[in-house]
CSV table of C-alpha atoms and ligand atoms in Angstrom, one decimal:
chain,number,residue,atom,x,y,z
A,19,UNK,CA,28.4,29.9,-137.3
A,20,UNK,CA,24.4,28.2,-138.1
A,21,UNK,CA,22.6,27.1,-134.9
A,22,UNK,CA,23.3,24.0,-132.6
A,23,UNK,CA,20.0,21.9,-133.6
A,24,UNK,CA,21.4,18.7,-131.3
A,25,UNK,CA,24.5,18.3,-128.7
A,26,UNK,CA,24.9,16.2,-126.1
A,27,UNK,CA,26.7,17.1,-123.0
A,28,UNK,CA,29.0,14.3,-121.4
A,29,UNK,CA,27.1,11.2,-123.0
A,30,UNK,CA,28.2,8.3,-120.9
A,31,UNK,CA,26.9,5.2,-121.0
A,32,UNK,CA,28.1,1.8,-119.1
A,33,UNK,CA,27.3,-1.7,-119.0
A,34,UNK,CA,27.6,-4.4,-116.7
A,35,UNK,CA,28.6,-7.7,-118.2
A,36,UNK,CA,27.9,-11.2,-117.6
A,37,UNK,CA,30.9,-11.5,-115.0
A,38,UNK,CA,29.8,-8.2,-113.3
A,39,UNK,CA,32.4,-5.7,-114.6
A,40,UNK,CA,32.1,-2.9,-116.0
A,41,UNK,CA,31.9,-2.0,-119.2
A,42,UNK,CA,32.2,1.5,-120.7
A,43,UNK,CA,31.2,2.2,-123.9
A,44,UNK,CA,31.1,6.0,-123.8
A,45,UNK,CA,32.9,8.5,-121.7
A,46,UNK,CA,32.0,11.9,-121.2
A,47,UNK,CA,31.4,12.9,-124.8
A,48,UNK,CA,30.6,16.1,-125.8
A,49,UNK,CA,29.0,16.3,-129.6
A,50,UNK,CA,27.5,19.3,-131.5
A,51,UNK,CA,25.1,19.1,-134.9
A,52,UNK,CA,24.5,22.1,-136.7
A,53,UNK,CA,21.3,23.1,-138.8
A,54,UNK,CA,21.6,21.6,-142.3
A,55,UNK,CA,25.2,20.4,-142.0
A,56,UNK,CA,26.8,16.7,-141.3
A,57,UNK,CA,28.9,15.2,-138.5
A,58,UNK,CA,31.0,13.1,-139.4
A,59,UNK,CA,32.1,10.6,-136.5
A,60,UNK,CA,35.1,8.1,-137.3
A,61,UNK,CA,37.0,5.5,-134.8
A,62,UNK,CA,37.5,1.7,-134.9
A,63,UNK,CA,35.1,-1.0,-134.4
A,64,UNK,CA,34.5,-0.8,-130.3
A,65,UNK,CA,35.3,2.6,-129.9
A,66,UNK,CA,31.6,3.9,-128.9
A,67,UNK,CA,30.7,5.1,-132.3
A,68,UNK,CA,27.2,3.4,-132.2
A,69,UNK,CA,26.7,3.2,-128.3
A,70,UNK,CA,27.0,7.2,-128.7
A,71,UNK,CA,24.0,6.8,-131.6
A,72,UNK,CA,21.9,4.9,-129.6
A,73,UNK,CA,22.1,7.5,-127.0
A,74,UNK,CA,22.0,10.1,-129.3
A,75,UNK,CA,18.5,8.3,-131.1
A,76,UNK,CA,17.0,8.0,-127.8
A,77,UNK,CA,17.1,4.3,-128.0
A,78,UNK,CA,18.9,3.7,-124.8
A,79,UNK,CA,19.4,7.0,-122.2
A,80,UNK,CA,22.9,7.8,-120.7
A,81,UNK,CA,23.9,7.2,-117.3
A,82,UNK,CA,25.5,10.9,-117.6
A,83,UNK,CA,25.3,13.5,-119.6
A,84,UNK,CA,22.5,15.6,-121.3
A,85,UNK,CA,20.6,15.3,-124.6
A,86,UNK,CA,19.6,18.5,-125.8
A,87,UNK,CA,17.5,18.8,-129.2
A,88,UNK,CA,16.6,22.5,-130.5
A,89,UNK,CA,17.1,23.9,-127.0
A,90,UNK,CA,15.3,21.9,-125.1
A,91,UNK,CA,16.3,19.4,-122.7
A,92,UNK,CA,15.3,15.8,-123.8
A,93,UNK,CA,17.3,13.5,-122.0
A,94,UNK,CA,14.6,12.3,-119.3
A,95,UNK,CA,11.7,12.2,-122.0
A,96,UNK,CA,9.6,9.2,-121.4
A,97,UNK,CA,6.5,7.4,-122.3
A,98,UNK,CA,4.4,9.6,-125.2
A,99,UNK,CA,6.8,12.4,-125.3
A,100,UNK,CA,9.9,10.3,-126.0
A,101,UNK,CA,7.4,8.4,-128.8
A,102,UNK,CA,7.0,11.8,-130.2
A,103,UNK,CA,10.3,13.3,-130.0
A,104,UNK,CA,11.2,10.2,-131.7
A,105,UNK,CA,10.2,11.3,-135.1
A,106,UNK,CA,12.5,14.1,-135.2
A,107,UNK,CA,15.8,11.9,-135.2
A,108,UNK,CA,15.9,8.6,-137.5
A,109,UNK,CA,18.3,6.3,-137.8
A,110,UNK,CA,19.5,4.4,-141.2
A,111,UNK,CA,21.4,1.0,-140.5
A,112,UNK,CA,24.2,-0.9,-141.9
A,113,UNK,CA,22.1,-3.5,-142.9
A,114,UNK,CA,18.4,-2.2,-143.6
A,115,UNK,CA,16.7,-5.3,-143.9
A,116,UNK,CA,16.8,-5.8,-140.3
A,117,UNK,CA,14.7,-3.3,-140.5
A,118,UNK,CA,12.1,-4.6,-143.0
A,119,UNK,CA,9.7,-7.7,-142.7
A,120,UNK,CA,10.1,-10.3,-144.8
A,121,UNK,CA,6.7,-10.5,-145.8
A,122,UNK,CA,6.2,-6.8,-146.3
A,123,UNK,CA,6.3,-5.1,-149.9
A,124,UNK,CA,8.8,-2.2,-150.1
A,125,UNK,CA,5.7,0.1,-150.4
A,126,UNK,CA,4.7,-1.2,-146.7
A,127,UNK,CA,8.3,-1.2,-145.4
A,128,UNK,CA,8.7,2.8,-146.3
A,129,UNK,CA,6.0,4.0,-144.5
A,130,UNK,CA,5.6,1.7,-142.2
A,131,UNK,CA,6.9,4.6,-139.2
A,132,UNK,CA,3.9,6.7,-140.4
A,133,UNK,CA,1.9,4.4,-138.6
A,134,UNK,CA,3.3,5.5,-135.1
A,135,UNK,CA,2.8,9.1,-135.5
A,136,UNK,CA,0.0,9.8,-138.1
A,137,UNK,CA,-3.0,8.5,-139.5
A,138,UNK,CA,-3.6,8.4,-143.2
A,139,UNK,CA,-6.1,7.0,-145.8
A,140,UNK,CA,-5.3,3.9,-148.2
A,141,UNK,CA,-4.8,6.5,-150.6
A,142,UNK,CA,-2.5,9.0,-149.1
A,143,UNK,CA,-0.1,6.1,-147.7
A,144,UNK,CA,0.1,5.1,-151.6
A,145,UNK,CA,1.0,8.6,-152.8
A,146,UNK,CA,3.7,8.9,-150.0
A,147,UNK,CA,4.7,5.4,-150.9
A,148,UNK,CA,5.5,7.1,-154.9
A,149,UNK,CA,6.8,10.4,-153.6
A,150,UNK,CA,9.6,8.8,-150.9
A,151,UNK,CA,10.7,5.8,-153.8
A,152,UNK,CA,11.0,9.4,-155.8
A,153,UNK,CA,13.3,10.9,-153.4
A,154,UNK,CA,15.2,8.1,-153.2
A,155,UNK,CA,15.5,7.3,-156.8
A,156,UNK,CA,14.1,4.5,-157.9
A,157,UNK,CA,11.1,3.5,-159.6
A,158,UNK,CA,7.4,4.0,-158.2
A,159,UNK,CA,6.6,0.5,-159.4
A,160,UNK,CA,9.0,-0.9,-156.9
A,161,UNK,CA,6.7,-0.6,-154.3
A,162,UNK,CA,5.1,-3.6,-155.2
A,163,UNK,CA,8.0,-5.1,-155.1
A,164,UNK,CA,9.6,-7.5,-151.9
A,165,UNK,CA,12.9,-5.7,-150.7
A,166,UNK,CA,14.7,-9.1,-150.6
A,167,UNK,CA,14.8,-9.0,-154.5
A,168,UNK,CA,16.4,-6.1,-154.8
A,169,UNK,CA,20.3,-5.4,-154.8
A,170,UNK,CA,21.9,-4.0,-151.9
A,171,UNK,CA,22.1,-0.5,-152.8
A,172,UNK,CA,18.6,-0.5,-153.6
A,173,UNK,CA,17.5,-2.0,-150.1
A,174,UNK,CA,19.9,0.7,-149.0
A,175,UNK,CA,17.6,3.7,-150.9
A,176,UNK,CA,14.5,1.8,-149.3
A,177,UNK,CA,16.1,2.6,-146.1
A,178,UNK,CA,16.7,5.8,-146.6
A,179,UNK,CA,13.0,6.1,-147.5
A,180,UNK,CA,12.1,4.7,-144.7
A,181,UNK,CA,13.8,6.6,-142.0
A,182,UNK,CA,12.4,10.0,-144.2
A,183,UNK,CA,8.9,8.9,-143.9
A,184,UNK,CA,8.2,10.6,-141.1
A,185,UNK,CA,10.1,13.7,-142.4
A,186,UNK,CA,12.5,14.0,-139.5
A,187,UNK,CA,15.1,17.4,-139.0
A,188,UNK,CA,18.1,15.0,-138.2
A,189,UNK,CA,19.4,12.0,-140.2
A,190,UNK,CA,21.3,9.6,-137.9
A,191,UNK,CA,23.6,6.9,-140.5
A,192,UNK,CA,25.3,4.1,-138.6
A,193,UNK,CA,27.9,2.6,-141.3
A,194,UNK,CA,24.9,3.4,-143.6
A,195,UNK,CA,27.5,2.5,-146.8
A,196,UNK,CA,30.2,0.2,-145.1
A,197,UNK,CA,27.9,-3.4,-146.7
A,198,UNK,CA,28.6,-1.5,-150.5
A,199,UNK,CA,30.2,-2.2,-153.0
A,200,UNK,CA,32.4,1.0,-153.5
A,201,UNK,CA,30.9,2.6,-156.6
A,202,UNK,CA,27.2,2.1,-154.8
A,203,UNK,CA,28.6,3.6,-152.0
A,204,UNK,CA,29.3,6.5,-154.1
A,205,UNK,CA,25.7,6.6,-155.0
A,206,UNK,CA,23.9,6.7,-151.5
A,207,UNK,CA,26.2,9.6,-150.4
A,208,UNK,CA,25.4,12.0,-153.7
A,209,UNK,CA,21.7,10.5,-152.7
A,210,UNK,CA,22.5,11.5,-149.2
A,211,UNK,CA,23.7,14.7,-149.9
A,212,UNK,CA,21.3,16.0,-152.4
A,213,UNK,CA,18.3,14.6,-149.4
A,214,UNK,CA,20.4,16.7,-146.7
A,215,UNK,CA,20.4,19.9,-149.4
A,216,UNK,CA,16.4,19.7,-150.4
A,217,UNK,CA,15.2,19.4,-147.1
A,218,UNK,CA,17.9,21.1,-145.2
A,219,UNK,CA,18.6,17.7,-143.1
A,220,UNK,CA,21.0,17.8,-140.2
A,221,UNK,CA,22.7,14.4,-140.9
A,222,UNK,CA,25.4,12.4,-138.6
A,223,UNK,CA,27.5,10.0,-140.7
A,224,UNK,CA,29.5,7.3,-138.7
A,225,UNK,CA,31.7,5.2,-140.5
A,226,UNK,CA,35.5,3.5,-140.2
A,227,UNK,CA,37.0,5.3,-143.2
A,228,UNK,CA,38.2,8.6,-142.2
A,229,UNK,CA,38.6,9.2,-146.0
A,230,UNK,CA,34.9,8.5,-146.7
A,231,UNK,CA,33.9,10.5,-143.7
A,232,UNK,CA,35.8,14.0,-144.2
A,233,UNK,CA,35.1,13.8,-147.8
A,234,UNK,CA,31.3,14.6,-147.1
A,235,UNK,CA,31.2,15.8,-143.1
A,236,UNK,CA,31.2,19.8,-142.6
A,237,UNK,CA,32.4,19.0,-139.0
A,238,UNK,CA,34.5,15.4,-138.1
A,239,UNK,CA,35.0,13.8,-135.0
A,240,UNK,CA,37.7,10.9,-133.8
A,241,UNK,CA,36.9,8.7,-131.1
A,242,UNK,CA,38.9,6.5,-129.3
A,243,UNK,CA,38.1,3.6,-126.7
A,244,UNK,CA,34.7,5.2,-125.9
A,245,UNK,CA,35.9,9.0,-125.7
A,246,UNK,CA,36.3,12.0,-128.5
A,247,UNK,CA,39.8,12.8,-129.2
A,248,UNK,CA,39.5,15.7,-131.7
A,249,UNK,CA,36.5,17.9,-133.7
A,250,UNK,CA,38.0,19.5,-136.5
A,251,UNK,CA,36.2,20.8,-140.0
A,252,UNK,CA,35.9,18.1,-142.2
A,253,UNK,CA,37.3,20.3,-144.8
A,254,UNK,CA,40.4,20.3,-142.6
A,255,UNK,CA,41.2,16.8,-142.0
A,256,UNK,CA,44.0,16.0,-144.1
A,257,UNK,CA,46.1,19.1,-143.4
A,258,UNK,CA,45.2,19.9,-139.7
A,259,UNK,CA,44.4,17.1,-137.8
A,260,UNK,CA,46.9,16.7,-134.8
A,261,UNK,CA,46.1,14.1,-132.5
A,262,UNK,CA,48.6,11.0,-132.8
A,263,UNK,CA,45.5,8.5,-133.6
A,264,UNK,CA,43.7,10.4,-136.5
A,265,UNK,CA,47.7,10.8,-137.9
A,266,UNK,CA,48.0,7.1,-137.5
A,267,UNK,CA,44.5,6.8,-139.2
A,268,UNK,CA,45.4,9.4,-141.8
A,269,UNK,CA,48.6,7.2,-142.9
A,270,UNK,CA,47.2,4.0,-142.5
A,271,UNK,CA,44.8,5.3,-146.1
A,272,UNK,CA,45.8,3.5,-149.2
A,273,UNK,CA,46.6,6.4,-151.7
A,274,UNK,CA,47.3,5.8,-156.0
A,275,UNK,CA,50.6,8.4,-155.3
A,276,UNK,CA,52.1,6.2,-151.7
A,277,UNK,CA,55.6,4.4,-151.9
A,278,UNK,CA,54.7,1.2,-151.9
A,279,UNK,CA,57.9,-0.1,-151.3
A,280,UNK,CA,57.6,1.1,-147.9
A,281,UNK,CA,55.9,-0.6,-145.1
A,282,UNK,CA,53.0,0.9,-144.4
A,283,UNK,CA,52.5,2.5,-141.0
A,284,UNK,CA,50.5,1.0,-138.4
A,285,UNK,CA,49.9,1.4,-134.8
A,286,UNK,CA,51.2,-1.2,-132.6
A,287,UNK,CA,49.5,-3.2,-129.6
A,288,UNK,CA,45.3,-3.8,-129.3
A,289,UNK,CA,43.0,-1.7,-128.0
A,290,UNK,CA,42.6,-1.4,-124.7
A,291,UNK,CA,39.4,-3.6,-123.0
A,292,UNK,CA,36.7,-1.0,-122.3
A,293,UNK,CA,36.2,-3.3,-119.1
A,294,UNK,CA,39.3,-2.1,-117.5
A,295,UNK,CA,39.9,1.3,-119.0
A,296,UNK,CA,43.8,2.5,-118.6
A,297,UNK,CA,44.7,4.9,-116.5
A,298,UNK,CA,45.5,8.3,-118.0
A,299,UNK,CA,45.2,8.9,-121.5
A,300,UNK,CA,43.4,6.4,-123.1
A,301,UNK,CA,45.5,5.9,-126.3
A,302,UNK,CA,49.3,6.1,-123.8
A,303,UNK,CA,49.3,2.3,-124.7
A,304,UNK,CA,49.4,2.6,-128.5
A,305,UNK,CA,50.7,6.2,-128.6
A,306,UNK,CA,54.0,6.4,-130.4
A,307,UNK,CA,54.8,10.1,-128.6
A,308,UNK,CA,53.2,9.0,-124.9
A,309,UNK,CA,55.3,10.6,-122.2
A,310,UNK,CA,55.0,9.9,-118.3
A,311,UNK,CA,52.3,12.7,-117.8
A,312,UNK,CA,50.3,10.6,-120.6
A,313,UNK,CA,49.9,7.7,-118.1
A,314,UNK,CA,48.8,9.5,-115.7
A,315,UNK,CA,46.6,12.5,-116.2
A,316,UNK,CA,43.7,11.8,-118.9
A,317,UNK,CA,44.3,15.1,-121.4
A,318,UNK,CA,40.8,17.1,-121.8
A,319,UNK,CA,39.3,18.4,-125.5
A,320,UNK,CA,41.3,21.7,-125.8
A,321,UNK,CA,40.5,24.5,-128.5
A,322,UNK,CA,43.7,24.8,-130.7
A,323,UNK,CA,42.1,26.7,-133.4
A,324,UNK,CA,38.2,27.9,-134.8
A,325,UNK,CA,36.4,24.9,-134.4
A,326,UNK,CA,39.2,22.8,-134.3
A,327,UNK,CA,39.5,20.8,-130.1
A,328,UNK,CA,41.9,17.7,-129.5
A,329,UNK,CA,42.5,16.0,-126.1
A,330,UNK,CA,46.3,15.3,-126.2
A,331,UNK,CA,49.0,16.6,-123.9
A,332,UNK,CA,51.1,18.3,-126.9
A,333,UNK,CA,48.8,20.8,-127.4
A,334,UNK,CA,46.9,23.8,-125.7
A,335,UNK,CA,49.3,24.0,-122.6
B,25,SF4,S1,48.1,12.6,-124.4
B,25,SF4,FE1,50.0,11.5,-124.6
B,25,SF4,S2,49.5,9.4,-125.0
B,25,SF4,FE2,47.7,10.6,-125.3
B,25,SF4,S3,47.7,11.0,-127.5
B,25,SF4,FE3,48.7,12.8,-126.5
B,25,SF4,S4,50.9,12.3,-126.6
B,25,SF4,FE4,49.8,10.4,-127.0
């Protein structure tokens, strides 16, 4: 097995909202990235996927839990050494021109980070400028360019460059294809994985398609209402995941071969509010094979085979 490079240890993170509940949006979650290899983490919109990010980016700390990041501890980093750590995990966004000024040539956008951690001449930030569009793919000339012309898997590439510029060890994508058409998306993730082989990247891929997900993850975890339910290799997904939500997310994938005279299987009721959590396991509301223990007793991550843990009470007893 390669070498842990970031984990966190019981990430929890809450919220109080307007009417003074709380709100949590990540319970107790354990996560693992390995040197060179990608996490994949799947779930539904509001399940914690990019609360657990943001704690895992630094940009907001947990209430809980423990950030550790090549062995050391860095969850109570502040002022300069948080700004420092910084550059070893970057983020790319769902939409990267949030991230860019609207007056601010592609060049500028790209190493724009450089600025908070180096200092280079006119001439240096111009070759990085040619060697990042490079990496990326696209055309040196583009620098001069405004990122609002370009298309959106373009603006995507510029985003890539970006969060490279300051040649970080981990990669952190937050539904970095989800906006794409579905052959661009094909696109960034060869881009993504030929970046991740280069400069043996650590990357963590979130996304909403399990199919997208296990097709380039080494490792793949399913949340649920703000807590994991099962870490299994991504390689694995389709024969060997056991949990009753990744099955209900592994049928509900359109596929050329499916009967489509037959209804197509889908989980029934909403998901729970995160402000008033059930009791139990969190998915006994939805779960077609809940049982009265289920309501009770919230099941814990249990090993069931190498690298392979689910939190259900059908398994590990
Ligand atoms: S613990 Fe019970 S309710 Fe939860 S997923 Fe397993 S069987 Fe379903």
């Amino acid at each position: 097995m390669s070498e842990v490079i970031l984990e966190g240890r019981g990430l929890t993170r809450r919220y109080t909202t307007d009417r003074g509940q709380t709100l949590t949006a990540c319970r107790e979650v354990d996560i693992c990235l390995q040197y060179g290899r990608t996490l994949g983490i799947v779930g539904e919109s509001g399940c914690g996927k990019s609360t657990l990010l943001r704690m895992m980016t630094q940009l907001e700390p947990p209430n809980e839990g423990r950030l550790i990041f090549r062995g050391q501890d860095i969850t109570a980093l502040k002022g300069e050494a948080l700004r420092k750590n910084r550059c070893h995990i970057q983020m790319v966004f769902q939409d990267p021109t949030s991230a860019f000024f609207g007056r601010m040539k592609a060049g500028e956008a790209i190493t724009e980070p450089l600025g908070n951690f180096q200092k280079l001449s006119a001439k240096q930030i111009r070759e990085k400028q040619a060697e990042l569009l490079r990496l990326v793919r696209l055309p040196e000339d583009f620098a001069h360019r405004y990122p609002h012309s370009m298309s959106g898997g373009q603006r995507q590439r510029l985003g890539i460059a970006r969060a490279l510029a300051v040649d970080p060890a981990v990669l952190v994508c937050d539904e970095a294809t989800s906006a794409l058409d579905v052959s661009v998306q094909e696109k960034i993730i060869t881009l993504l994985v030929e970046i991740q082989r280069q400069r043996q990247l650590s990357m963590i891929f979130v996304c909403h398609d399990l199919a997208l997900v296990q097709s380039l993850s080494h490792q793949v975890m399913v949340m649920y209402l703000g807590g994991a339910v099962e870490s299994l290799p991504g390689n694995e997904v389709w024969d060997k995941a056991s949990h009753p939500y990744s099955k209900a997310l592994l049928s509900s994938i359109f596929a050329i071969d499916m009967d489509f005279d037959k209804p197509l299987p889908t989980l029934k009721g909403e998901v729970p509010s995160p402000v008033n959590l059930p009791q139990g396991c969190a998915f006994h509301t939805r779960c077609p094979q809940c049982r009265e223990r289920c309501r009770n007793e919230r099941p814990a991550m249990r090993e069931i085979g190498p690298n392979h843990r689910v939190a259900c009470h059908l398994f590990g007893q």
